mmCIF file of C-alpha atoms in Angstrom:
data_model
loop_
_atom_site.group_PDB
_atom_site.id
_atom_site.type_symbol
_atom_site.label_atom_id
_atom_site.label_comp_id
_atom_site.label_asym_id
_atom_site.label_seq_id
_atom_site.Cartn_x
_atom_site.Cartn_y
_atom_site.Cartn_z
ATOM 1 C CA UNK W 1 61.216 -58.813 25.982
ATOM 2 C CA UNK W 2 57.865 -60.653 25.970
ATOM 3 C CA UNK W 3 56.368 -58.988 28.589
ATOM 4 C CA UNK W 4 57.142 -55.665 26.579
ATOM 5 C CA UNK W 5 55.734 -56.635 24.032
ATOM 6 C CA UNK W 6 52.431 -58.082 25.510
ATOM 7 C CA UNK W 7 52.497 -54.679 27.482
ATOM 8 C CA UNK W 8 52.411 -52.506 24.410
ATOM 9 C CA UNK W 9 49.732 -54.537 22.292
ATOM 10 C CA UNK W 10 47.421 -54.546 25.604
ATOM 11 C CA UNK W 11 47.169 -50.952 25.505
ATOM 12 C CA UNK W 12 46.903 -50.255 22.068
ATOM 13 C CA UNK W 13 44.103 -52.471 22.123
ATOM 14 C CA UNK W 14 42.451 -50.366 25.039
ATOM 15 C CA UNK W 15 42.982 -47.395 23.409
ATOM 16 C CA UNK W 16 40.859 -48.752 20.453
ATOM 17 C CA UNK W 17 38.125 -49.926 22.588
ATOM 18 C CA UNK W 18 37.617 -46.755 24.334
ATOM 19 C CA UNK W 19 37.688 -44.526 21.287
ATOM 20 C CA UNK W 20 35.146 -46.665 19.922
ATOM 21 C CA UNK W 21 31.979 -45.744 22.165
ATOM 22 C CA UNK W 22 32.625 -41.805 21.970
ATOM 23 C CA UNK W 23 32.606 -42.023 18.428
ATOM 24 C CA UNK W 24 29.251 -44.166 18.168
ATOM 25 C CA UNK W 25 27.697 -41.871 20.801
ATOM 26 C CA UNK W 26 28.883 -38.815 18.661
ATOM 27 C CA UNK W 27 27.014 -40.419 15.521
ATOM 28 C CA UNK W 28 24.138 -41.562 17.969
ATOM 29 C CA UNK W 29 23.763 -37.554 18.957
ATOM 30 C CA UNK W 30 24.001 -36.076 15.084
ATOM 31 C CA UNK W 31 21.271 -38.864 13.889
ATOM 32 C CA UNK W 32 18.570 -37.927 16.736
ATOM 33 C CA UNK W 33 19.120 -33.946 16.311
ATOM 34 C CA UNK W 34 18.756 -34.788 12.555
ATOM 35 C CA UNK W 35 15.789 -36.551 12.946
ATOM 36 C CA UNK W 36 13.450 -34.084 14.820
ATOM 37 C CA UNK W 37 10.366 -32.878 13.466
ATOM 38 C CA UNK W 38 10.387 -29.293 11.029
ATOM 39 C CA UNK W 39 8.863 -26.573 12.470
ATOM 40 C CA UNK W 40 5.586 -26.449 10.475
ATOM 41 C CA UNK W 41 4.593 -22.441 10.044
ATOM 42 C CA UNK W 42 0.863 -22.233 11.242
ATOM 43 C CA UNK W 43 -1.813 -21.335 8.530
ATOM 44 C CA UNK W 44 -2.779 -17.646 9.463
ATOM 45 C CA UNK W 45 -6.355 -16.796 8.708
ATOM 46 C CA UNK W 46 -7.290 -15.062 5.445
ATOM 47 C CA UNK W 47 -7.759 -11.494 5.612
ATOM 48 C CA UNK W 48 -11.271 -10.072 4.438
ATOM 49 C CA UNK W 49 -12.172 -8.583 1.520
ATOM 50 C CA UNK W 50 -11.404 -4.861 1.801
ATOM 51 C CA UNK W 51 -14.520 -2.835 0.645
ATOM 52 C CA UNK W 52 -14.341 -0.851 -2.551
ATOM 53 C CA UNK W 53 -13.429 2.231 -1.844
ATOM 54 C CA UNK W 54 -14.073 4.195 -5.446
ATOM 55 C CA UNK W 55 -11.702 1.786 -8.152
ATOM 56 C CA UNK W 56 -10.382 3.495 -11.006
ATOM 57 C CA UNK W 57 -12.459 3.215 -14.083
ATOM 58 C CA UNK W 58 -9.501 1.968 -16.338
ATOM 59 C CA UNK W 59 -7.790 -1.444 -17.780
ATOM 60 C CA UNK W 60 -4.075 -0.001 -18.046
ATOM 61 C CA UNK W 61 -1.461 -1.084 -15.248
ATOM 62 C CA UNK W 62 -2.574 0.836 -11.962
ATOM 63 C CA UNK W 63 -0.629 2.221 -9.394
ATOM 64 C CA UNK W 64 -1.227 4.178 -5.833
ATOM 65 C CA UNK W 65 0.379 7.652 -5.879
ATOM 66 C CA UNK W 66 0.169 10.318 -3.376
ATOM 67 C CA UNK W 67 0.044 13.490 -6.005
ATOM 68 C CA UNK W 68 -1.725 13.850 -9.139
ATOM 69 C CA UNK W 69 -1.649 16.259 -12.146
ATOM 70 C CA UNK W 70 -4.914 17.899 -12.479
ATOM 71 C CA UNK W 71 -3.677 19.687 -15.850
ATOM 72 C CA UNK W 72 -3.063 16.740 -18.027
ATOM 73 C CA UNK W 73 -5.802 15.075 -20.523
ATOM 74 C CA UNK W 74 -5.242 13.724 -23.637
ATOM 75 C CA UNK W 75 -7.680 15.622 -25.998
ATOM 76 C CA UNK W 76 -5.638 18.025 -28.268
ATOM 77 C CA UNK W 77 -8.766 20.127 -29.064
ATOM 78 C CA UNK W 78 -12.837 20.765 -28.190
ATOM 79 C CA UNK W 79 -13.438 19.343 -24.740
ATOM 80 C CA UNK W 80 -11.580 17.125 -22.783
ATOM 81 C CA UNK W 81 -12.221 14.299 -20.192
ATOM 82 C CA UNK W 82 -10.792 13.271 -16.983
ATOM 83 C CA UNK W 83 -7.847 10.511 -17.203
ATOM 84 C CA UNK W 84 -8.488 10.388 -13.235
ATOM 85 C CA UNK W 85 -11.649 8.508 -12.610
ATOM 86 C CA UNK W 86 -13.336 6.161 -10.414
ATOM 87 C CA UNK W 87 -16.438 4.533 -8.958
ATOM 88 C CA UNK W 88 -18.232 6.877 -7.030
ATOM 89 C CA UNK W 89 -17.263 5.728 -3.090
ATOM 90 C CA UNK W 90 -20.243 7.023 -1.476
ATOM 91 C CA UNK W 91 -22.911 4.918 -3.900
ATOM 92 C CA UNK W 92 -25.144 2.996 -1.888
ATOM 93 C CA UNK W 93 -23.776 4.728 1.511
ATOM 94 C CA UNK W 94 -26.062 6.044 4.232
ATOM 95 C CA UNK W 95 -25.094 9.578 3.315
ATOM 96 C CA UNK W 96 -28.328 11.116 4.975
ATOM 97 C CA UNK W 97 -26.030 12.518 8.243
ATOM 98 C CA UNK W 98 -23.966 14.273 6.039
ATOM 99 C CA UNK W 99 -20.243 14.119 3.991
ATOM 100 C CA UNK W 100 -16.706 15.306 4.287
ATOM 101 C CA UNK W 101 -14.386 15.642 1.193
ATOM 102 C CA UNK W 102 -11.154 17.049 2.332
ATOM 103 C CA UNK W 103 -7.855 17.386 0.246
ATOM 104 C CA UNK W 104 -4.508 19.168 -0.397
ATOM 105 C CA UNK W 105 -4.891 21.624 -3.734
ATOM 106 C CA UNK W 106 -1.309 22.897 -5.059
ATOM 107 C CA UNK W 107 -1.786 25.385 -7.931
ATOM 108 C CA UNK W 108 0.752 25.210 -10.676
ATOM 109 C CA UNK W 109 -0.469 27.732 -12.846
ATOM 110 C CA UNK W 110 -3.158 30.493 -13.593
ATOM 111 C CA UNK W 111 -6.387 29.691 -12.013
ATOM 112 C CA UNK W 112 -9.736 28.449 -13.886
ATOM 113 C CA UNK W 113 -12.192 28.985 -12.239
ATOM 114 C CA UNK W 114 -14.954 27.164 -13.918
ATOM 115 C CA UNK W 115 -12.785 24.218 -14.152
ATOM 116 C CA UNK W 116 -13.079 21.100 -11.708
ATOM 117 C CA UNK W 117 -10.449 19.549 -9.171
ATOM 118 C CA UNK W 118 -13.246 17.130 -8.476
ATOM 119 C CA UNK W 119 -17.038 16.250 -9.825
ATOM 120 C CA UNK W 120 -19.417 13.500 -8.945
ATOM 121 C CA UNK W 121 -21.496 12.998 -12.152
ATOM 122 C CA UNK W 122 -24.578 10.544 -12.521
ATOM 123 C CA UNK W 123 -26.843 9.595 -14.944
ATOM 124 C CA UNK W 124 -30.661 8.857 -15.421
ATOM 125 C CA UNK W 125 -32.440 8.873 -12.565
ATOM 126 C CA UNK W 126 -29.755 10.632 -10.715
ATOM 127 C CA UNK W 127 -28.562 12.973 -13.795
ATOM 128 C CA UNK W 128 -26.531 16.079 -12.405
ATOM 129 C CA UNK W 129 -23.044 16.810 -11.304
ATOM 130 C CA UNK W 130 -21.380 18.444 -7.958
ATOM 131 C CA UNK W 131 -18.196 19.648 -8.339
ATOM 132 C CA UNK W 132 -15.546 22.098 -7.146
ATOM 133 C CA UNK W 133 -13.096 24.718 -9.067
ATOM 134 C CA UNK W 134 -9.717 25.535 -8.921
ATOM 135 C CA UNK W 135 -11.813 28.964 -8.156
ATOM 136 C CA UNK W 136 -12.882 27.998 -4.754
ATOM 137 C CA UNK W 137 -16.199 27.374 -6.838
ATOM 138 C CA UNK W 138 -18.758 24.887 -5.433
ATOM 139 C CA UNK W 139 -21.607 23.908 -7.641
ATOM 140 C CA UNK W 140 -24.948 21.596 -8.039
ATOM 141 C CA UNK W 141 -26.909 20.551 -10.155
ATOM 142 C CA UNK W 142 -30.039 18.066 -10.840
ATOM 143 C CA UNK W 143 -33.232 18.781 -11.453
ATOM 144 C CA UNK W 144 -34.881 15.826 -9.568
ATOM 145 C CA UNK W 145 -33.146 16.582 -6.493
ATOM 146 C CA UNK W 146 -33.675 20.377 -5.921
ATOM 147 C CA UNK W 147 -32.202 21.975 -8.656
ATOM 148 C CA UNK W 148 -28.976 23.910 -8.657
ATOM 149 C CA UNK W 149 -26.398 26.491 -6.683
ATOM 150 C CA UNK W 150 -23.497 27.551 -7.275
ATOM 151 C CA UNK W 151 -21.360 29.185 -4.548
ATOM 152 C CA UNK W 152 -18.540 32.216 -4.621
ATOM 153 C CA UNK W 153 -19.131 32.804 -8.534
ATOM 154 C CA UNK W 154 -20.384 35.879 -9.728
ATOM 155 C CA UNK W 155 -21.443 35.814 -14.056
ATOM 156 C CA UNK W 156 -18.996 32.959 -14.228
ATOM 157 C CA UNK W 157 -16.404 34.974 -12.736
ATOM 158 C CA UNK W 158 -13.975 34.506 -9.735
ATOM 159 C CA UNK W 159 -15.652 35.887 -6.626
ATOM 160 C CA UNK W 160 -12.785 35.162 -4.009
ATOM 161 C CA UNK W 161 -9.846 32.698 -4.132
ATOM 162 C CA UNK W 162 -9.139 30.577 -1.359
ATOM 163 C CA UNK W 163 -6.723 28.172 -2.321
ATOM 164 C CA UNK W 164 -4.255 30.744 -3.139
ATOM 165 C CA UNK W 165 -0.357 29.063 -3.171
ATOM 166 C CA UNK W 166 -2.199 25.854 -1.337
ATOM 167 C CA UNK W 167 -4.155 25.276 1.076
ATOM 168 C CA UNK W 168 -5.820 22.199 2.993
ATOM 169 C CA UNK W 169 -9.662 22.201 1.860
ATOM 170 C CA UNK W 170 -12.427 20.730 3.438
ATOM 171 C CA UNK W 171 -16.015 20.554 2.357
ATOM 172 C CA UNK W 172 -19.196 19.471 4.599
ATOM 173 C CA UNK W 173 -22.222 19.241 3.092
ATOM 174 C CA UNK W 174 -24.896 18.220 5.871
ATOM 175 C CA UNK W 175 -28.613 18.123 5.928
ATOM 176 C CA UNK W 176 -28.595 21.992 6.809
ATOM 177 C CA UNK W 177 -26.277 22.977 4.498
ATOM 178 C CA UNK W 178 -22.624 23.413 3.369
ATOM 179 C CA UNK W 179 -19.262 24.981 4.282
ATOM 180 C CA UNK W 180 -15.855 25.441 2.727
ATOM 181 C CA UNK W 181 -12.531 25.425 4.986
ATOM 182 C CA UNK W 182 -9.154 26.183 3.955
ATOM 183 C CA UNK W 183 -6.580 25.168 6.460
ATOM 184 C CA UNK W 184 -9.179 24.672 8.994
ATOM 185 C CA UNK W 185 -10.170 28.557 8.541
ATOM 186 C CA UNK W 186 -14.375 28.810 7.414
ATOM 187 C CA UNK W 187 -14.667 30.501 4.380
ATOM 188 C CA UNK W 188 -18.271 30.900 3.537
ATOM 189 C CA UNK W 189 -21.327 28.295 3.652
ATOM 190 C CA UNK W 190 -24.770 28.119 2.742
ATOM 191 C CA UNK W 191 -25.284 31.838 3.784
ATOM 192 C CA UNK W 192 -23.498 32.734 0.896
ATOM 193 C CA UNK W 193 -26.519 31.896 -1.637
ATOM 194 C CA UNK W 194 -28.311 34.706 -0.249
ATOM 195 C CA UNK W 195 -25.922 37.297 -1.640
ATOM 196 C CA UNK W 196 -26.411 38.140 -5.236
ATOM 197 C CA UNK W 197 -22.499 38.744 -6.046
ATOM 198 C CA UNK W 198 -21.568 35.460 -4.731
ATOM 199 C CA UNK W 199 -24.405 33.025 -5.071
ATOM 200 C CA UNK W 200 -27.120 31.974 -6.986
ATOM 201 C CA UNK W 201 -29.919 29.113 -7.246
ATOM 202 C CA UNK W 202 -32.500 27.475 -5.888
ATOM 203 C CA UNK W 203 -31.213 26.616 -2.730
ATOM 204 C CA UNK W 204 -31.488 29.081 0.194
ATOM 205 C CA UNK W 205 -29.671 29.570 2.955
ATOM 206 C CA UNK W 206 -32.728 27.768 4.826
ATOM 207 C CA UNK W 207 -33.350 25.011 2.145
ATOM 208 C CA UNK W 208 -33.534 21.348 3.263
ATOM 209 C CA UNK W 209 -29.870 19.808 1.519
ATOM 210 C CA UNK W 210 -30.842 15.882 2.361
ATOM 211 C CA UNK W 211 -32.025 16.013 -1.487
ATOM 212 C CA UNK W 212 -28.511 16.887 -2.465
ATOM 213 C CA UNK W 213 -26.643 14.386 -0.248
ATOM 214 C CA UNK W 214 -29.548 11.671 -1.319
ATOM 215 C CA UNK W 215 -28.232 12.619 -4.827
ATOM 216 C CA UNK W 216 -24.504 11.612 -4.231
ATOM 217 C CA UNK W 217 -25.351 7.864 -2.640
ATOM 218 C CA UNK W 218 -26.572 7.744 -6.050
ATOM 219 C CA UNK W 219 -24.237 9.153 -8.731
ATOM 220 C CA UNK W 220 -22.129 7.223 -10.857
ATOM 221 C CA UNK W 221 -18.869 8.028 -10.759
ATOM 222 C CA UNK W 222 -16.112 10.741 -9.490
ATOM 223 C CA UNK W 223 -13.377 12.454 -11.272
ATOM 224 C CA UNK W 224 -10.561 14.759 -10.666
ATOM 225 C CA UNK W 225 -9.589 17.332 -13.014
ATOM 226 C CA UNK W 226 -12.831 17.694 -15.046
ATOM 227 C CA UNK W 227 -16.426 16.992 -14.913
ATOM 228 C CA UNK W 228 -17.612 20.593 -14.693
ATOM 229 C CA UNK W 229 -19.845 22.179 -17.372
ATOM 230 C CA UNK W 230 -16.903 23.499 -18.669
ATOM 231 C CA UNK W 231 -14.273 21.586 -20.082
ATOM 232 C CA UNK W 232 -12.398 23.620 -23.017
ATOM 233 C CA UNK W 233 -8.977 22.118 -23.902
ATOM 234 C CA UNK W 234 -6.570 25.675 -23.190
ATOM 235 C CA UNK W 235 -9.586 27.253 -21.210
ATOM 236 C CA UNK W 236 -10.786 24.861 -18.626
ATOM 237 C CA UNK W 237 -7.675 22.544 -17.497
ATOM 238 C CA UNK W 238 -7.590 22.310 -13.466
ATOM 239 C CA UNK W 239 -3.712 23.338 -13.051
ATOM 240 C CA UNK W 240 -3.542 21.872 -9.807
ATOM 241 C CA UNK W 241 -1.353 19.098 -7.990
ATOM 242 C CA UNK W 242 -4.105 17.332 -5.769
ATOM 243 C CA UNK W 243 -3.364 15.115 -2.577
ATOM 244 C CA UNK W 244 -3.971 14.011 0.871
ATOM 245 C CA UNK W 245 -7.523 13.036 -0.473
ATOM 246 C CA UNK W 246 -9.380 12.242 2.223
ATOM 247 C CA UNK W 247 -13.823 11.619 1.380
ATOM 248 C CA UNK W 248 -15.773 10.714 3.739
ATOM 249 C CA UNK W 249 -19.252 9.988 5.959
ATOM 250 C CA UNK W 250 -20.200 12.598 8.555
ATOM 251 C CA UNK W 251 -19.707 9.421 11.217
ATOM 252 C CA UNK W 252 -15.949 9.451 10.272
ATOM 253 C CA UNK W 253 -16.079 6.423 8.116
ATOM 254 C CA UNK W 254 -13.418 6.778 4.930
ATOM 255 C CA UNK W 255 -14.655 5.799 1.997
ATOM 256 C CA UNK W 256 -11.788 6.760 -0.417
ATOM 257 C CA UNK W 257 -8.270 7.975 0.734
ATOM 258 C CA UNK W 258 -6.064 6.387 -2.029
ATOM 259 C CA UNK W 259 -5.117 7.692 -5.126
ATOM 260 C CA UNK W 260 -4.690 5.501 -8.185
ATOM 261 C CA UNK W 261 -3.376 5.794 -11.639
ATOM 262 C CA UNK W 262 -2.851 4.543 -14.818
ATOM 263 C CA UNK W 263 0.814 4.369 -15.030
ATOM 264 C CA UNK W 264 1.283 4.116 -19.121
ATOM 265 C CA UNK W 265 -1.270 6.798 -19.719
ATOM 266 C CA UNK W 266 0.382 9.227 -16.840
ATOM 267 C CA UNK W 267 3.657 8.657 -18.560
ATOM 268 C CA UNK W 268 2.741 8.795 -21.919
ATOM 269 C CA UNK W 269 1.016 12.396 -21.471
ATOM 270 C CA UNK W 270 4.376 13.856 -19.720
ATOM 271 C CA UNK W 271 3.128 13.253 -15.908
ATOM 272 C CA UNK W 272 5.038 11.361 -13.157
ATOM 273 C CA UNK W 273 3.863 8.634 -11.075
ATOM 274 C CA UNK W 274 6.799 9.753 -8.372
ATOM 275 C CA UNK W 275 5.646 13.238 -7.741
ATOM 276 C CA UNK W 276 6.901 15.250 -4.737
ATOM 277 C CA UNK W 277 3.937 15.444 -2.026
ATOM 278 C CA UNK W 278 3.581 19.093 -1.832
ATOM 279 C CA UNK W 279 2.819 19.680 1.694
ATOM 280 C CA UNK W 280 5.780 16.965 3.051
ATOM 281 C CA UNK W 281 8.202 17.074 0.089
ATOM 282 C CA UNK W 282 8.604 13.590 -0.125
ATOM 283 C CA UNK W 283 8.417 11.234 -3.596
ATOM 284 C CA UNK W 284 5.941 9.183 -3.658
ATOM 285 C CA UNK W 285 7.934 6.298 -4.994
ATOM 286 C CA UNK W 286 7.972 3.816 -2.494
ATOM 287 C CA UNK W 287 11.678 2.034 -1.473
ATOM 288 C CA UNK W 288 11.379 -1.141 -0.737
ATOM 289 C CA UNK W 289 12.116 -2.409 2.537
ATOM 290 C CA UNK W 290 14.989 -5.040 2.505
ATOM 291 C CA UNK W 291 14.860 -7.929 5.135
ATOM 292 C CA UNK W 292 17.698 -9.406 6.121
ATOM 293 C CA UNK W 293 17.842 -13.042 7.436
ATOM 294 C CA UNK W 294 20.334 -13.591 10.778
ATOM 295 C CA UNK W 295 22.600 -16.749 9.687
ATOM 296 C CA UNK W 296 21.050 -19.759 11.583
ATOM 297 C CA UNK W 297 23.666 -22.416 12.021
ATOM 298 C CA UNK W 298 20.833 -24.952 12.582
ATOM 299 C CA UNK W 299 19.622 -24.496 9.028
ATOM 300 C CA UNK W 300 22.653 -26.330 7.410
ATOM 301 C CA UNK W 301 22.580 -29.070 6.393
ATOM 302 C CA UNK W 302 25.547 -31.665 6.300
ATOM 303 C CA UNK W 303 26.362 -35.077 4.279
ATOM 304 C CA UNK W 304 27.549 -37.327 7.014
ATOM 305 C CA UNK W 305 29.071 -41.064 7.012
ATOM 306 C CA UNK W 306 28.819 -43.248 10.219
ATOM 307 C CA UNK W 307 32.219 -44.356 11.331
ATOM 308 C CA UNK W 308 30.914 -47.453 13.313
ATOM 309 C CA UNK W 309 31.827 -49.710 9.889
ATOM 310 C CA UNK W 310 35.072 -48.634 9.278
ATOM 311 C CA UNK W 311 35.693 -48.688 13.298
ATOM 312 C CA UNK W 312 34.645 -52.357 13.377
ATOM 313 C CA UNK W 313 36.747 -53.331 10.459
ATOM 314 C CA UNK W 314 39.653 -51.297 12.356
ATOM 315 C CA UNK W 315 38.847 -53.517 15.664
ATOM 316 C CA UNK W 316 39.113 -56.412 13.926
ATOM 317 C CA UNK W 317 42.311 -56.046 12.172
ATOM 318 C CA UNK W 318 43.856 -54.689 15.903
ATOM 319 C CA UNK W 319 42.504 -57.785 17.201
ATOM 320 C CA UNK W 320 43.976 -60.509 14.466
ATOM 321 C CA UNK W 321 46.809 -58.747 14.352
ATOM 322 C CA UNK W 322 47.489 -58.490 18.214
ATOM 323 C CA UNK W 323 46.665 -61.941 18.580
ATOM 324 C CA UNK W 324 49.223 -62.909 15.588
ATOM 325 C CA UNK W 325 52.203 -61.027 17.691
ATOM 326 C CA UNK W 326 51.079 -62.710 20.913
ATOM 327 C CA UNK W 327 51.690 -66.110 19.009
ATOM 328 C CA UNK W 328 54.955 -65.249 17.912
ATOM 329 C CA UNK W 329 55.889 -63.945 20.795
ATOM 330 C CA UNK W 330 54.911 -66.868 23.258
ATOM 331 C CA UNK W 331 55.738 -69.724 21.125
ATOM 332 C CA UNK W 332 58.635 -71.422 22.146
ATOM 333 C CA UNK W 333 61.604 -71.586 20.389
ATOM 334 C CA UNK W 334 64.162 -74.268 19.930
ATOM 335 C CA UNK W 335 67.586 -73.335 18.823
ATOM 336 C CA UNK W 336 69.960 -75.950 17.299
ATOM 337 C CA UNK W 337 73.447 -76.293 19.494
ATOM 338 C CA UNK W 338 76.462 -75.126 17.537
#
């Protein structure tokens, strides 16, 4: 009976003892993966400025659209003004190799043609305007820099429309000269000024244009949807959706290829700033893209105990106790004879 007993607190005792080191090396293992070093995200460098590209001239909450309403102003009566304008992009460029100013033109009514889709306008020294009409109209004019043309317009009139239902237009103005493209198809140039029933001026076909692109490294500012001579409210209006603005240097450098708004004034005159890109049919309205984090098991943190205390304590108790039945069980007993 003695021996069974010794037997079976013997192995409960080495059953203790072994248990004991897997669960201190199991604690050992959680404490040194807990204690490595975070992952510290390197700094990346900053980005550079971006160079202004023609800012809006306005203080109201701004916003990059693809389409804009040529036809909207807020003037009730007399003349109105351009809601759409900005720093001239080409101020202070090298503009002496020439310029590009290329755009999508969407009519959305009847045309006027002495109306503007665009104008450059500067003052003082560099007083004059160039500008463009919902006519196919191109026109300058400043006295200090050669003096004036204006191109397919005949006594104010519409000489030929080229925008028609839409059309991709392109204007180069180079040293030599000008030309108008729609949809990559010439439509007249600098020859034109030498026909009586479509041009006028005094700029030939042979004059020297550096004075004119001079001119526009110097202007002030640009707008879209006025800036003409000619801005009636009923009479003038630019009823044109404009976009895919592209302006740029001869060498192929962009210098403005965003559109910008400002939202509350859009709104408040009836416009959108979601408008359908005419040529793509897609809104404008940006979704945003959602990122989605994969579950990283790592990243979890846990509140953990060690169990060596309560595993000592345990070991203890096993042992006192073990050693208690070992007593009893060896001590010899004397029993009285009956």
């Amino acid at each position: 009976m003695r021996k069974k007993i010794l037997t079976i607190v013997l192995a409960g005792m080495l059953v203790v003892m072994h248990a004991v080191p897997v669960l201190a090396t199991e604690v050992g293992t959680e404490d040194v993966a807990s204690s490595e070093e975070p992952v510290v995200d390197e700094q990346l460098p900053e980005e550079p400025v971006p160079e202004d590209k023609g800012e809006p001239v306005s203080s109201g909450e701004l916003v990059d659209v693809d389409v804009i309403d040529l036809s909207l102003h807020t003037e009730t009566s007399g003349e109105f003004t351009s809601i759409y304008t900005y720093s001239n992009p080409f101020k202070g460029k090298d503009t002496s190799q020439g310029i590009i100013l290329e755009f999508y033109a969407k009519p959305t009514w009847e045309v006027h043609e002495l109306g503007a889709i665009f104008s450059f306008n500067g003052s003082g020294d560099y007083d004059g305007r160039l500008y463009f009409s919902p006519g196919s109209y191109l026109g300058f004019n400043s006295a200090p820099f050669g003096g004036f043309f204006d191109a397919n317009l005949f006594n104010y009139t519409l000489v030929k429309d080229y925008i028609k239902d839409g059309a991709k237009m392109r204007i180069e103005i180079l040293p030599t000269g000008f030309a108008l493209y729609a949809n990559d198809e010439l439509c007249y140039d600098q020859s034109i000024l030498s026909d009586p029933n479509a041009g006028a001026g005094d700029f030939t076909p042979t004059s020297d244009f550096s004075s004119v692109l001079t001119w526009i490294a110097g202007a002030d500012v640009l707008n879209f949807g006025a800036g003409s001579w000619w801005n009636a409210v009923g009479s003038n209006e630019a009823n044109i959706n404009l976009s895919e603005v592209s302006f740029r240097l001869q060498s192929g450098t962009v210098v403005f290829d965003q559109l910008k708004v400002d939202k509350g004034l859009v709104e408040s005159l009836g416009g959108s700033v979601g408008a359908v890109d005419e040529t793509s049919g897609t809104s404008d309205i940006a979704i945003e893209e959602v990122q989605v984090d994969i579950f990283d098991i790592n990243s979890v943190e846990y509140e953990r105990t060690s169990v060596l205390p309560v595993m000592a304590v345990l070991v203890v108790v096993v042992a006192v106790g073990a050693g208690a039945v070992v007593f009893f069980a060896t001590k010899k007993r004397t029993y009285d004879d009956v």
